[in-house]
């Protein structure tokens, strides 16, 4: 029934708004998955904790009864929930700029390590 889905979607969007925020790629207008939502960062106050608990109940009930929620979360969010490992590509799919920065930091660290090894070998 399409009417029930529309009501459920509207209710879920309104109730869960503090929990789910647009992903960083949408804010930065870069990368893929700009249509995805992620969990809001930062400390959770009591109402946010209650909403998180409520979302968990909704997801559990929908899984138990084989219902689709229309909650299109990126793999960065759902993979840990189902015990799947995360890779840097999952971060890049949601936050391209953070992924690029991590690549730069890792590259700089590797270069620094290589220089220190060369300096140690010459001594």
PDB file of C-alpha atoms in Angstrom:
ATOM      1  CA  UNK A   1       0.000   0.000   0.000  1.00  0.00           C
ATOM      2  CA  UNK A   2       1.682   3.205  -1.203  1.00  0.00           C
ATOM      3  CA  UNK A   3      -0.217   5.451   1.200  1.00  0.00           C
ATOM      4  CA  UNK A   4       1.188   3.707   4.247  1.00  0.00           C
ATOM      5  CA  UNK A   5       4.721   4.019   2.938  1.00  0.00           C
ATOM      6  CA  UNK A   6       4.320   7.769   2.411  1.00  0.00           C
ATOM      7  CA  UNK A   7       3.004   8.229   5.942  1.00  0.00           C
ATOM      8  CA  UNK A   8       5.782   6.088   7.385  1.00  0.00           C
ATOM      9  CA  UNK A   9       8.434   7.966   5.411  1.00  0.00           C
ATOM     10  CA  UNK A  10       7.127  11.357   6.487  1.00  0.00           C
ATOM     11  CA  UNK A  11       6.921  10.262  10.121  1.00  0.00           C
ATOM     12  CA  UNK A  12      10.399   8.741  10.036  1.00  0.00           C
ATOM     13  CA  UNK A  13      11.926  11.843   8.455  1.00  0.00           C
ATOM     14  CA  UNK A  14      10.350  14.165  10.975  1.00  0.00           C
ATOM     15  CA  UNK A  15      11.122  12.017  14.036  1.00  0.00           C
ATOM     16  CA  UNK A  16      14.644  11.006  13.084  1.00  0.00           C
ATOM     17  CA  UNK A  17      15.836  14.349  11.754  1.00  0.00           C
ATOM     18  CA  UNK A  18      18.242  15.025  14.667  1.00  0.00           C
ATOM     19  CA  UNK A  19      19.802  11.572  14.208  1.00  0.00           C
ATOM     20  CA  UNK A  20      20.400  11.527  10.483  1.00  0.00           C
ATOM     21  CA  UNK A  21      22.169  14.322   8.651  1.00  0.00           C
ATOM     22  CA  UNK A  22      23.274  14.649   5.013  1.00  0.00           C
ATOM     23  CA  UNK A  23      26.636  13.049   4.389  1.00  0.00           C
ATOM     24  CA  UNK A  24      29.788  15.154   4.043  1.00  0.00           C
ATOM     25  CA  UNK A  25      29.904  14.607   0.269  1.00  0.00           C
ATOM     26  CA  UNK A  26      26.603  16.462  -0.098  1.00  0.00           C
ATOM     27  CA  UNK A  27      27.860  19.343   2.024  1.00  0.00           C
ATOM     28  CA  UNK A  28      31.105  19.501   0.028  1.00  0.00           C
ATOM     29  CA  UNK A  29      29.383  18.910  -3.334  1.00  0.00           C
ATOM     30  CA  UNK A  30      31.991  16.232  -4.150  1.00  0.00           C
ATOM     31  CA  UNK A  31      32.109  12.492  -4.655  1.00  0.00           C
ATOM     32  CA  UNK A  32      29.370   9.914  -4.752  1.00  0.00           C
ATOM     33  CA  UNK A  33      26.521   9.091  -2.384  1.00  0.00           C
ATOM     34  CA  UNK A  34      25.478  12.709  -1.981  1.00  0.00           C
ATOM     35  CA  UNK A  35      21.945  11.427  -1.405  1.00  0.00           C
ATOM     36  CA  UNK A  36      22.927   9.369   1.659  1.00  0.00           C
ATOM     37  CA  UNK A  37      22.431  10.282   5.285  1.00  0.00           C
ATOM     38  CA  UNK A  38      24.806   9.470   8.135  1.00  0.00           C
ATOM     39  CA  UNK A  39      24.401   9.491  11.886  1.00  0.00           C
ATOM     40  CA  UNK A  40      24.835  12.966  13.327  1.00  0.00           C
ATOM     41  CA  UNK A  41      28.294  13.459  14.852  1.00  0.00           C
ATOM     42  CA  UNK A  42      28.936  14.730  18.334  1.00  0.00           C
ATOM     43  CA  UNK A  43      27.804  13.890  21.823  1.00  0.00           C
ATOM     44  CA  UNK A  44      24.269  12.611  22.193  1.00  0.00           C
ATOM     45  CA  UNK A  45      21.920  14.275  24.627  1.00  0.00           C
ATOM     46  CA  UNK A  46      19.076  12.369  26.278  1.00  0.00           C
ATOM     47  CA  UNK A  47      16.458  13.037  23.546  1.00  0.00           C
ATOM     48  CA  UNK A  48      18.938  11.943  20.869  1.00  0.00           C
ATOM     49  CA  UNK A  49      19.692   8.761  22.798  1.00  0.00           C
ATOM     50  CA  UNK A  50      15.965   8.068  23.020  1.00  0.00           C
ATOM     51  CA  UNK A  51      15.578   8.583  19.259  1.00  0.00           C
ATOM     52  CA  UNK A  52      18.512   6.259  18.634  1.00  0.00           C
ATOM     53  CA  UNK A  53      16.876   3.615  20.795  1.00  0.00           C
ATOM     54  CA  UNK A  54      13.595   4.124  18.923  1.00  0.00           C
ATOM     55  CA  UNK A  55      15.360   3.805  15.548  1.00  0.00           C
ATOM     56  CA  UNK A  56      16.943   0.563  16.723  1.00  0.00           C
ATOM     57  CA  UNK A  57      13.521  -0.793  17.646  1.00  0.00           C
ATOM     58  CA  UNK A  58      12.096   0.242  14.264  1.00  0.00           C
ATOM     59  CA  UNK A  59      14.938  -1.405  12.368  1.00  0.00           C
ATOM     60  CA  UNK A  60      14.686  -4.558  14.477  1.00  0.00           C
ATOM     61  CA  UNK A  61      10.934  -4.774  13.955  1.00  0.00           C
ATOM     62  CA  UNK A  62      11.230  -4.213  10.213  1.00  0.00           C
ATOM     63  CA  UNK A  63      13.903  -6.911   9.896  1.00  0.00           C
ATOM     64  CA  UNK A  64      11.892  -9.330  12.001  1.00  0.00           C
ATOM     65  CA  UNK A  65       8.785  -8.857   9.852  1.00  0.00           C
ATOM     66  CA  UNK A  66      10.551  -8.509   6.489  1.00  0.00           C
ATOM     67  CA  UNK A  67       9.455  -4.900   5.980  1.00  0.00           C
ATOM     68  CA  UNK A  68      11.465  -2.338   4.026  1.00  0.00           C
ATOM     69  CA  UNK A  69      12.020   0.939   5.841  1.00  0.00           C
ATOM     70  CA  UNK A  70      13.414   2.999   2.976  1.00  0.00           C
ATOM     71  CA  UNK A  71      16.329   3.964   5.216  1.00  0.00           C
ATOM     72  CA  UNK A  72      19.106   4.242   2.643  1.00  0.00           C
ATOM     73  CA  UNK A  73      22.257   4.423   4.749  1.00  0.00           C
ATOM     74  CA  UNK A  74      25.760   4.222   3.288  1.00  0.00           C
ATOM     75  CA  UNK A  75      27.904   1.147   3.862  1.00  0.00           C
ATOM     76  CA  UNK A  76      30.020   3.157   6.328  1.00  0.00           C
ATOM     77  CA  UNK A  77      27.015   3.124   8.673  1.00  0.00           C
ATOM     78  CA  UNK A  78      25.470  -0.302   8.147  1.00  0.00           C
ATOM     79  CA  UNK A  79      28.547  -2.517   7.729  1.00  0.00           C
ATOM     80  CA  UNK A  80      29.643  -2.239  11.390  1.00  0.00           C
ATOM     81  CA  UNK A  81      26.056  -2.931  12.471  1.00  0.00           C
ATOM     82  CA  UNK A  82      26.110  -6.307  10.706  1.00  0.00           C
ATOM     83  CA  UNK A  83      29.690  -7.169  11.681  1.00  0.00           C
ATOM     84  CA  UNK A  84      31.273  -6.465   8.280  1.00  0.00           C
ATOM     85  CA  UNK A  85      34.735  -4.845   8.126  1.00  0.00           C
ATOM     86  CA  UNK A  86      35.242  -1.300   6.918  1.00  0.00           C
ATOM     87  CA  UNK A  87      37.810  -0.156   4.390  1.00  0.00           C
ATOM     88  CA  UNK A  88      38.995   3.276   3.348  1.00  0.00           C
ATOM     89  CA  UNK A  89      36.809   3.010   0.226  1.00  0.00           C
ATOM     90  CA  UNK A  90      33.712   3.019   2.457  1.00  0.00           C
ATOM     91  CA  UNK A  91      34.799   6.321   3.994  1.00  0.00           C
ATOM     92  CA  UNK A  92      35.577   7.747   0.566  1.00  0.00           C
ATOM     93  CA  UNK A  93      32.080   6.844  -0.641  1.00  0.00           C
ATOM     94  CA  UNK A  94      30.622   9.163   2.021  1.00  0.00           C
ATOM     95  CA  UNK A  95      33.402  11.673   2.779  1.00  0.00           C
ATOM     96  CA  UNK A  96      35.735  12.087  -0.181  1.00  0.00           C
ATOM     97  CA  UNK A  97      37.622  15.023   1.347  1.00  0.00           C
ATOM     98  CA  UNK A  98      38.391  13.186   4.613  1.00  0.00           C
ATOM     99  CA  UNK A  99      39.551  10.190   2.615  1.00  0.00           C
ATOM    100  CA  UNK A 100      41.899  12.366   0.549  1.00  0.00           C
ATOM    101  CA  UNK A 101      43.307  13.895   3.725  1.00  0.00           C
ATOM    102  CA  UNK A 102      43.933  10.442   5.205  1.00  0.00           C
ATOM    103  CA  UNK A 103      45.734   9.422   2.012  1.00  0.00           C
ATOM    104  CA  UNK A 104      47.930  12.538   2.281  1.00  0.00           C
ATOM    105  CA  UNK A 105      48.739  11.902   5.941  1.00  0.00           C
ATOM    106  CA  UNK A 106      49.552   8.250   5.257  1.00  0.00           C
ATOM    107  CA  UNK A 107      51.701   9.235   2.267  1.00  0.00           C
ATOM    108  CA  UNK A 108      53.597  11.807   4.309  1.00  0.00           C
ATOM    109  CA  UNK A 109      54.175   9.286   7.100  1.00  0.00           C
ATOM    110  CA  UNK A 110      55.483   6.690   4.630  1.00  0.00           C
ATOM    111  CA  UNK A 111      57.778   9.255   3.019  1.00  0.00           C
ATOM    112  CA  UNK A 112      59.105  10.330   6.432  1.00  0.00           C
ATOM    113  CA  UNK A 113      59.715   6.682   7.374  1.00  0.00           C
ATOM    114  CA  UNK A 114      61.539   6.031   4.082  1.00  0.00           C
ATOM    115  CA  UNK A 115      63.749   9.102   4.626  1.00  0.00           C
ATOM    116  CA  UNK A 116      64.609   8.002   8.162  1.00  0.00           C
ATOM    117  CA  UNK A 117      65.521   4.517   6.907  1.00  0.00           C
ATOM    118  CA  UNK A 118      67.773   6.004   4.216  1.00  0.00           C
ATOM    119  CA  UNK A 119      69.436   8.239   6.790  1.00  0.00           C
ATOM    120  CA  UNK A 120      69.951   5.273   9.129  1.00  0.00           C
ATOM    121  CA  UNK A 121      71.390   3.097   6.347  1.00  0.00           C
ATOM    122  CA  UNK A 122      73.966   5.770   5.447  1.00  0.00           C
ATOM    123  CA  UNK A 123      75.269   5.948   9.027  1.00  0.00           C
TER     124      UNK A 123
END
